[in-house]
Amino acid sequence: EVQLVESGGGLVQPGRSLRLSCAASGFTFDDYAMHWVRQAPGKGLEWVSGISWNSGSIGYADSVKGRFTISRDNAKNSLYLQMNSLRAEDTALYYCAKEDDFDYWGQGTLVTVSS
Amino acid sequence: DIQMTQSPSSLSASVGDRVTITCRASQGIRNDLGWYQQKPGKAPKRLIYAASSLQSGVPSRFSGSGSGTEFTLTISSLQPEDFATYYCLQHNSYPPTFGGGTKVEIK
């Protein structure tokens, strides 16, 4: 059974940093691209970043480019999102999702940026 | 970026009704489109992939159609557990983009 479990969310002040993790199980992690998607409270879904199976191809939404860094550790079956210079508008539930057709999603981790 | 225009943004329907939701892409995306259902407090769940293929375990009352720029999700007979928000997602080209969502409410 595919499982994706996000962690690392919390309350953080504007301008500070946070690192999210996504632990994967139930599939061969290093065979698949992975993505981060976020959802602000009461809003729709927004793609944040994606990474290919070997980290050779990485993409970011314009809204986070230069502030967020996606990475993965295939030996640990884990995906990460380093978020720097956080802003109030980054407040959202952050999901990790498997593969370029987004077939499976985790339950999300909440990031709140507020002073 | 490819824009996905989803309509309607909300609808009210009764149990047993046939419901249709549409997504239009700003340029052709072949059949690289999925449909997702999201219930309050839950993660999105994929219902349809490749525009018209039913995800394993999803009831057959859900169906998808379309290719290119126009896509449709149909619920043939709405059930109580189907009241939720539905999103389309194109993954034909970067960045992947979502439709704005359709909230299906009880009439």
mmCIF file of C-alpha atoms in Angstrom:
data_model
loop_
_atom_site.group_PDB
_atom_site.id
_atom_site.type_symbol
_atom_site.label_atom_id
_atom_site.label_comp_id
_atom_site.label_asym_id
_atom_site.label_seq_id
_atom_site.Cartn_x
_atom_site.Cartn_y
_atom_site.Cartn_z
ATOM 1 C CA GLU A 1 0.000 0.000 0.000
ATOM 2 C CA VAL A 2 1.406 3.387 -0.985
ATOM 3 C CA GLN A 3 1.891 5.673 1.997
ATOM 4 C CA LEU A 4 3.139 9.245 2.059
ATOM 5 C CA VAL A 5 3.539 10.900 5.445
ATOM 6 C CA GLU A 6 4.437 14.569 5.681
ATOM 7 C CA SER A 7 5.984 16.185 8.745
ATOM 8 C CA GLY A 8 7.799 19.323 9.810
ATOM 9 C CA GLY A 9 4.999 21.863 9.659
ATOM 10 C CA GLY A 10 4.283 24.356 12.388
ATOM 11 C CA LEU A 11 3.985 27.999 13.359
ATOM 12 C CA VAL A 12 6.855 30.163 12.169
ATOM 13 C CA GLN A 13 7.503 33.899 12.047
ATOM 14 C CA PRO A 14 7.764 35.758 8.728
ATOM 15 C CA GLY A 15 11.278 35.648 7.338
ATOM 16 C CA ARG A 16 12.184 32.434 9.127
ATOM 17 C CA SER A 17 12.781 28.949 7.716
ATOM 18 C CA LEU A 18 11.158 25.541 7.936
ATOM 19 C CA ARG A 19 11.995 22.141 6.456
ATOM 20 C CA LEU A 20 9.245 19.751 5.490
ATOM 21 C CA SER A 21 9.731 16.010 5.049
ATOM 22 C CA CYS A 22 7.702 13.350 3.291
ATOM 23 C CA ALA A 23 8.351 9.710 4.187
ATOM 24 C CA ALA A 24 7.370 7.280 1.441
ATOM 25 C CA SER A 25 6.604 3.575 1.633
ATOM 26 C CA GLY A 26 4.784 0.898 -0.318
ATOM 27 C CA PHE A 27 6.494 1.572 -3.638
ATOM 28 C CA THR A 28 9.962 1.824 -5.157
ATOM 29 C CA PHE A 29 10.644 5.444 -4.248
ATOM 30 C CA ASP A 30 13.596 5.989 -6.577
ATOM 31 C CA ASP A 31 11.528 4.994 -9.616
ATOM 32 C CA TYR A 32 9.239 8.021 -9.373
ATOM 33 C CA ALA A 33 9.164 11.791 -9.554
ATOM 34 C CA MET A 34 7.714 13.529 -6.522
ATOM 35 C CA HIS A 35 5.941 16.825 -5.951
ATOM 36 C CA TRP A 36 4.844 19.301 -3.306
ATOM 37 C CA VAL A 37 1.389 20.874 -3.581
ATOM 38 C CA ARG A 38 -0.122 23.371 -1.145
ATOM 39 C CA GLN A 39 -3.560 24.568 -0.218
ATOM 40 C CA ALA A 40 -4.112 27.840 1.600
ATOM 41 C CA PRO A 41 -7.011 27.858 4.064
ATOM 42 C CA GLY A 42 -10.301 27.784 2.175
ATOM 43 C CA LYS A 43 -8.557 27.963 -1.202
ATOM 44 C CA GLY A 44 -7.728 25.680 -4.101
ATOM 45 C CA LEU A 45 -4.698 23.555 -4.875
ATOM 46 C CA GLU A 46 -1.382 25.084 -5.981
ATOM 47 C CA TRP A 47 1.605 23.158 -7.271
ATOM 48 C CA VAL A 48 4.770 24.217 -5.465
ATOM 49 C CA SER A 49 7.676 22.119 -6.688
ATOM 50 C CA GLY A 50 8.628 18.846 -8.338
ATOM 51 C CA ILE A 51 11.727 16.657 -8.600
ATOM 52 C CA SER A 52 12.558 13.803 -10.946
ATOM 53 C CA TRP A 53 13.522 10.341 -9.725
ATOM 54 C CA ASN A 54 17.270 11.104 -9.828
ATOM 55 C CA SER A 55 17.041 14.809 -8.871
ATOM 56 C CA GLY A 56 18.188 15.663 -12.383
ATOM 57 C CA SER A 57 15.122 17.759 -13.149
ATOM 58 C CA ILE A 58 13.619 20.202 -10.662
ATOM 59 C CA GLY A 59 10.903 22.813 -11.019
ATOM 60 C CA TYR A 60 9.363 25.516 -8.865
ATOM 61 C CA ALA A 61 6.302 27.704 -8.959
ATOM 62 C CA ASP A 62 7.163 31.353 -9.553
ATOM 63 C CA SER A 63 5.694 32.173 -6.132
ATOM 64 C CA VAL A 64 8.418 30.186 -4.331
ATOM 65 C CA LYS A 65 11.353 30.306 -6.751
ATOM 66 C CA GLY A 66 14.525 31.449 -5.009
ATOM 67 C CA ARG A 67 13.094 30.809 -1.533
ATOM 68 C CA PHE A 68 12.196 27.101 -1.525
ATOM 69 C CA THR A 69 14.447 24.128 -2.337
ATOM 70 C CA ILE A 70 13.184 20.634 -3.063
ATOM 71 C CA SER A 71 15.405 17.604 -2.541
ATOM 72 C CA ARG A 72 15.164 13.883 -2.024
ATOM 73 C CA ASP A 73 17.164 11.091 -0.417
ATOM 74 C CA ASN A 74 16.408 7.860 -2.250
ATOM 75 C CA ALA A 75 18.318 5.814 0.324
ATOM 76 C CA LYS A 76 15.916 7.067 2.984
ATOM 77 C CA ASN A 77 12.777 7.040 0.794
ATOM 78 C CA SER A 78 12.265 10.671 1.692
ATOM 79 C CA LEU A 79 11.348 13.930 0.005
ATOM 80 C CA TYR A 80 12.114 17.343 1.470
ATOM 81 C CA LEU A 81 11.145 20.974 1.044
ATOM 82 C CA GLN A 82 13.424 23.610 2.543
ATOM 83 C CA MET A 83 11.423 26.800 2.886
ATOM 84 C CA ASN A 84 13.321 30.029 3.541
ATOM 85 C CA SER A 85 12.222 33.655 3.839
ATOM 86 C CA LEU A 86 8.705 32.543 4.658
ATOM 87 C CA ARG A 87 5.823 34.936 4.104
ATOM 88 C CA ALA A 88 2.279 35.103 5.416
ATOM 89 C CA GLU A 89 1.032 33.999 1.998
ATOM 90 C CA ASP A 90 2.957 30.717 2.365
ATOM 91 C CA THR A 91 0.493 29.688 5.078
ATOM 92 C CA ALA A 92 -1.058 26.481 3.806
ATOM 93 C CA LEU A 93 -1.443 22.753 4.131
ATOM 94 C CA TYR A 94 1.487 21.213 2.257
ATOM 95 C CA TYR A 95 1.006 17.851 0.555
ATOM 96 C CA CYS A 96 3.540 15.587 -1.083
ATOM 97 C CA ALA A 97 2.336 13.680 -4.126
ATOM 98 C CA LYS A 98 3.765 10.765 -6.058
ATOM 99 C CA GLU A 99 4.676 10.740 -9.754
ATOM 100 C CA ASP A 100 4.088 13.227 -12.518
ATOM 101 C CA ASP A 101 0.432 12.239 -12.723
ATOM 102 C CA PHE A 102 -0.054 12.826 -8.980
ATOM 103 C CA ASP A 103 -1.599 9.431 -8.304
ATOM 104 C CA TYR A 104 -1.148 9.322 -4.524
ATOM 105 C CA TRP A 105 -1.070 12.092 -1.942
ATOM 106 C CA GLY A 106 -0.120 12.324 1.704
ATOM 107 C CA GLN A 107 -2.399 13.798 4.351
ATOM 108 C CA GLY A 108 -0.485 17.056 4.519
ATOM 109 C CA THR A 109 1.377 19.117 7.090
ATOM 110 C CA LEU A 110 0.211 22.584 8.107
ATOM 111 C CA VAL A 111 2.533 25.562 7.837
ATOM 112 C CA THR A 112 1.415 28.793 9.498
ATOM 113 C CA VAL A 113 3.490 31.922 8.946
ATOM 114 C CA SER A 114 2.566 34.577 11.450
ATOM 115 C CA SER A 115 4.168 36.910 13.948
ATOM 116 C CA ASP B 1 1.662 28.356 -18.104
ATOM 117 C CA ILE B 2 -1.426 26.386 -19.110
ATOM 118 C CA GLN B 3 -4.585 27.770 -17.528
ATOM 119 C CA MET B 4 -7.284 25.324 -16.482
ATOM 120 C CA THR B 5 -10.753 26.886 -16.393
ATOM 121 C CA GLN B 6 -13.135 24.744 -14.379
ATOM 122 C CA SER B 7 -16.894 25.237 -14.333
ATOM 123 C CA PRO B 8 -19.136 25.603 -12.533
ATOM 124 C CA SER B 9 -17.378 26.777 -9.367
ATOM 125 C CA SER B 10 -20.231 25.330 -7.341
ATOM 126 C CA LEU B 11 -23.454 23.467 -7.876
ATOM 127 C CA SER B 12 -26.376 22.189 -5.849
ATOM 128 C CA ALA B 13 -27.746 18.778 -6.681
ATOM 129 C CA SER B 14 -29.900 16.051 -5.242
ATOM 130 C CA VAL B 15 -29.092 12.440 -4.573
ATOM 131 C CA GLY B 16 -29.616 10.536 -7.801
ATOM 132 C CA ASP B 17 -28.906 13.517 -10.059
ATOM 133 C CA ARG B 18 -26.505 13.379 -12.975
ATOM 134 C CA VAL B 19 -23.702 15.901 -12.476
ATOM 135 C CA THR B 20 -21.252 17.225 -15.063
ATOM 136 C CA ILE B 21 -18.144 19.298 -14.387
ATOM 137 C CA THR B 22 -15.990 20.781 -17.148
ATOM 138 C CA CYS B 23 -12.357 21.809 -17.425
ATOM 139 C CA ARG B 24 -10.992 23.752 -20.365
ATOM 140 C CA ALA B 25 -7.261 24.027 -20.997
ATOM 141 C CA SER B 26 -5.758 27.170 -22.512
ATOM 142 C CA GLN B 27 -3.809 24.973 -24.923
ATOM 143 C CA GLY B 28 -3.853 21.346 -25.921
ATOM 144 C CA ILE B 29 -2.786 18.862 -23.255
ATOM 145 C CA ARG B 30 -3.563 15.592 -25.091
ATOM 146 C CA ASN B 31 -5.156 13.433 -22.370
ATOM 147 C CA ASP B 32 -2.729 14.391 -19.581
ATOM 148 C CA LEU B 33 -5.463 15.236 -17.124
ATOM 149 C CA GLY B 34 -6.690 13.863 -13.822
ATOM 150 C CA TRP B 35 -9.800 14.464 -11.729
ATOM 151 C CA TYR B 36 -9.652 14.598 -7.935
ATOM 152 C CA GLN B 37 -12.188 14.561 -5.151
ATOM 153 C CA GLN B 38 -11.483 16.358 -1.898
ATOM 154 C CA LYS B 39 -13.593 16.146 1.215
ATOM 155 C CA PRO B 40 -13.191 18.615 4.104
ATOM 156 C CA GLY B 41 -10.049 17.966 6.114
ATOM 157 C CA LYS B 42 -8.864 15.246 3.727
ATOM 158 C CA ALA B 43 -6.245 14.984 1.005
ATOM 159 C CA PRO B 44 -7.312 14.972 -2.640
ATOM 160 C CA LYS B 45 -8.094 11.530 -3.998
ATOM 161 C CA ARG B 46 -7.654 10.749 -7.675
ATOM 162 C CA LEU B 47 -10.795 9.487 -9.402
ATOM 163 C CA ILE B 48 -9.806 9.595 -13.057
ATOM 164 C CA TYR B 49 -6.433 9.526 -14.801
ATOM 165 C CA ALA B 50 -5.453 9.987 -18.441
ATOM 166 C CA ALA B 51 -8.715 11.920 -18.850
ATOM 167 C CA SER B 52 -10.973 8.870 -18.998
ATOM 168 C CA SER B 53 -9.459 5.961 -17.051
ATOM 169 C CA LEU B 54 -11.123 5.065 -13.771
ATOM 170 C CA GLN B 55 -8.786 4.801 -10.792
ATOM 171 C CA SER B 56 -8.882 1.370 -9.166
ATOM 172 C CA GLY B 57 -11.478 1.208 -6.398
ATOM 173 C CA VAL B 58 -13.453 4.234 -7.608
ATOM 174 C CA PRO B 59 -17.167 3.600 -8.212
ATOM 175 C CA SER B 60 -18.220 3.255 -11.834
ATOM 176 C CA ARG B 61 -20.709 6.124 -11.526
ATOM 177 C CA PHE B 62 -17.683 8.392 -12.033
ATOM 178 C CA SER B 63 -16.489 8.821 -15.603
ATOM 179 C CA GLY B 64 -14.223 11.182 -17.503
ATOM 180 C CA SER B 65 -14.045 12.182 -21.128
ATOM 181 C CA GLY B 66 -12.263 14.576 -23.423
ATOM 182 C CA SER B 67 -8.939 15.237 -25.031
ATOM 183 C CA GLY B 68 -6.999 18.267 -26.169
ATOM 184 C CA THR B 69 -8.569 21.264 -24.480
ATOM 185 C CA GLU B 70 -11.984 20.211 -23.181
ATOM 186 C CA PHE B 71 -12.617 17.656 -20.478
ATOM 187 C CA THR B 72 -15.616 16.470 -18.504
ATOM 188 C CA LEU B 73 -16.156 14.639 -15.238
ATOM 189 C CA THR B 74 -19.570 13.034 -14.934
ATOM 190 C CA ILE B 75 -21.222 11.503 -11.889
ATOM 191 C CA SER B 76 -24.071 9.439 -13.282
ATOM 192 C CA SER B 77 -26.129 9.191 -10.102
ATOM 193 C CA LEU B 78 -25.000 11.396 -7.226
ATOM 194 C CA GLN B 79 -24.653 9.620 -3.896
ATOM 195 C CA PRO B 80 -24.514 11.175 -0.406
ATOM 196 C CA GLU B 81 -20.789 10.429 -0.125
ATOM 197 C CA ASP B 82 -20.100 12.358 -3.358
ATOM 198 C CA PHE B 83 -20.713 15.767 -1.842
ATOM 199 C CA ALA B 84 -17.222 17.239 -1.996
ATOM 200 C CA THR B 85 -15.000 19.565 -4.005
ATOM 201 C CA TYR B 86 -13.642 18.335 -7.330
ATOM 202 C CA TYR B 87 -10.485 19.526 -9.110
ATOM 203 C CA CYS B 88 -8.921 18.852 -12.471
ATOM 204 C CA LEU B 89 -5.134 18.810 -12.908
ATOM 205 C CA GLN B 90 -3.106 18.979 -16.108
ATOM 206 C CA HIS B 91 0.361 17.462 -16.087
ATOM 207 C CA ASN B 92 1.146 17.781 -19.774
ATOM 208 C CA SER B 93 3.654 20.559 -19.272
ATOM 209 C CA TYR B 94 5.396 22.390 -16.453
ATOM 210 C CA PRO B 95 4.136 23.802 -14.266
ATOM 211 C CA PRO B 96 1.315 21.388 -13.519
ATOM 212 C CA THR B 97 -1.854 23.428 -13.041
ATOM 213 C CA PHE B 98 -5.153 22.839 -11.297
ATOM 214 C CA GLY B 99 -8.631 23.992 -12.088
ATOM 215 C CA GLY B 100 -10.223 26.290 -9.540
ATOM 216 C CA GLY B 101 -12.449 23.572 -8.110
ATOM 217 C CA THR B 102 -16.152 22.729 -8.130
ATOM 218 C CA LYS B 103 -17.971 22.419 -4.833
ATOM 219 C CA VAL B 104 -20.863 19.966 -5.075
ATOM 220 C CA GLU B 105 -23.447 20.689 -2.410
ATOM 221 C CA ILE B 106 -26.683 19.084 -1.323
ATOM 222 C CA LYS B 107 -29.834 20.656 -2.769
#
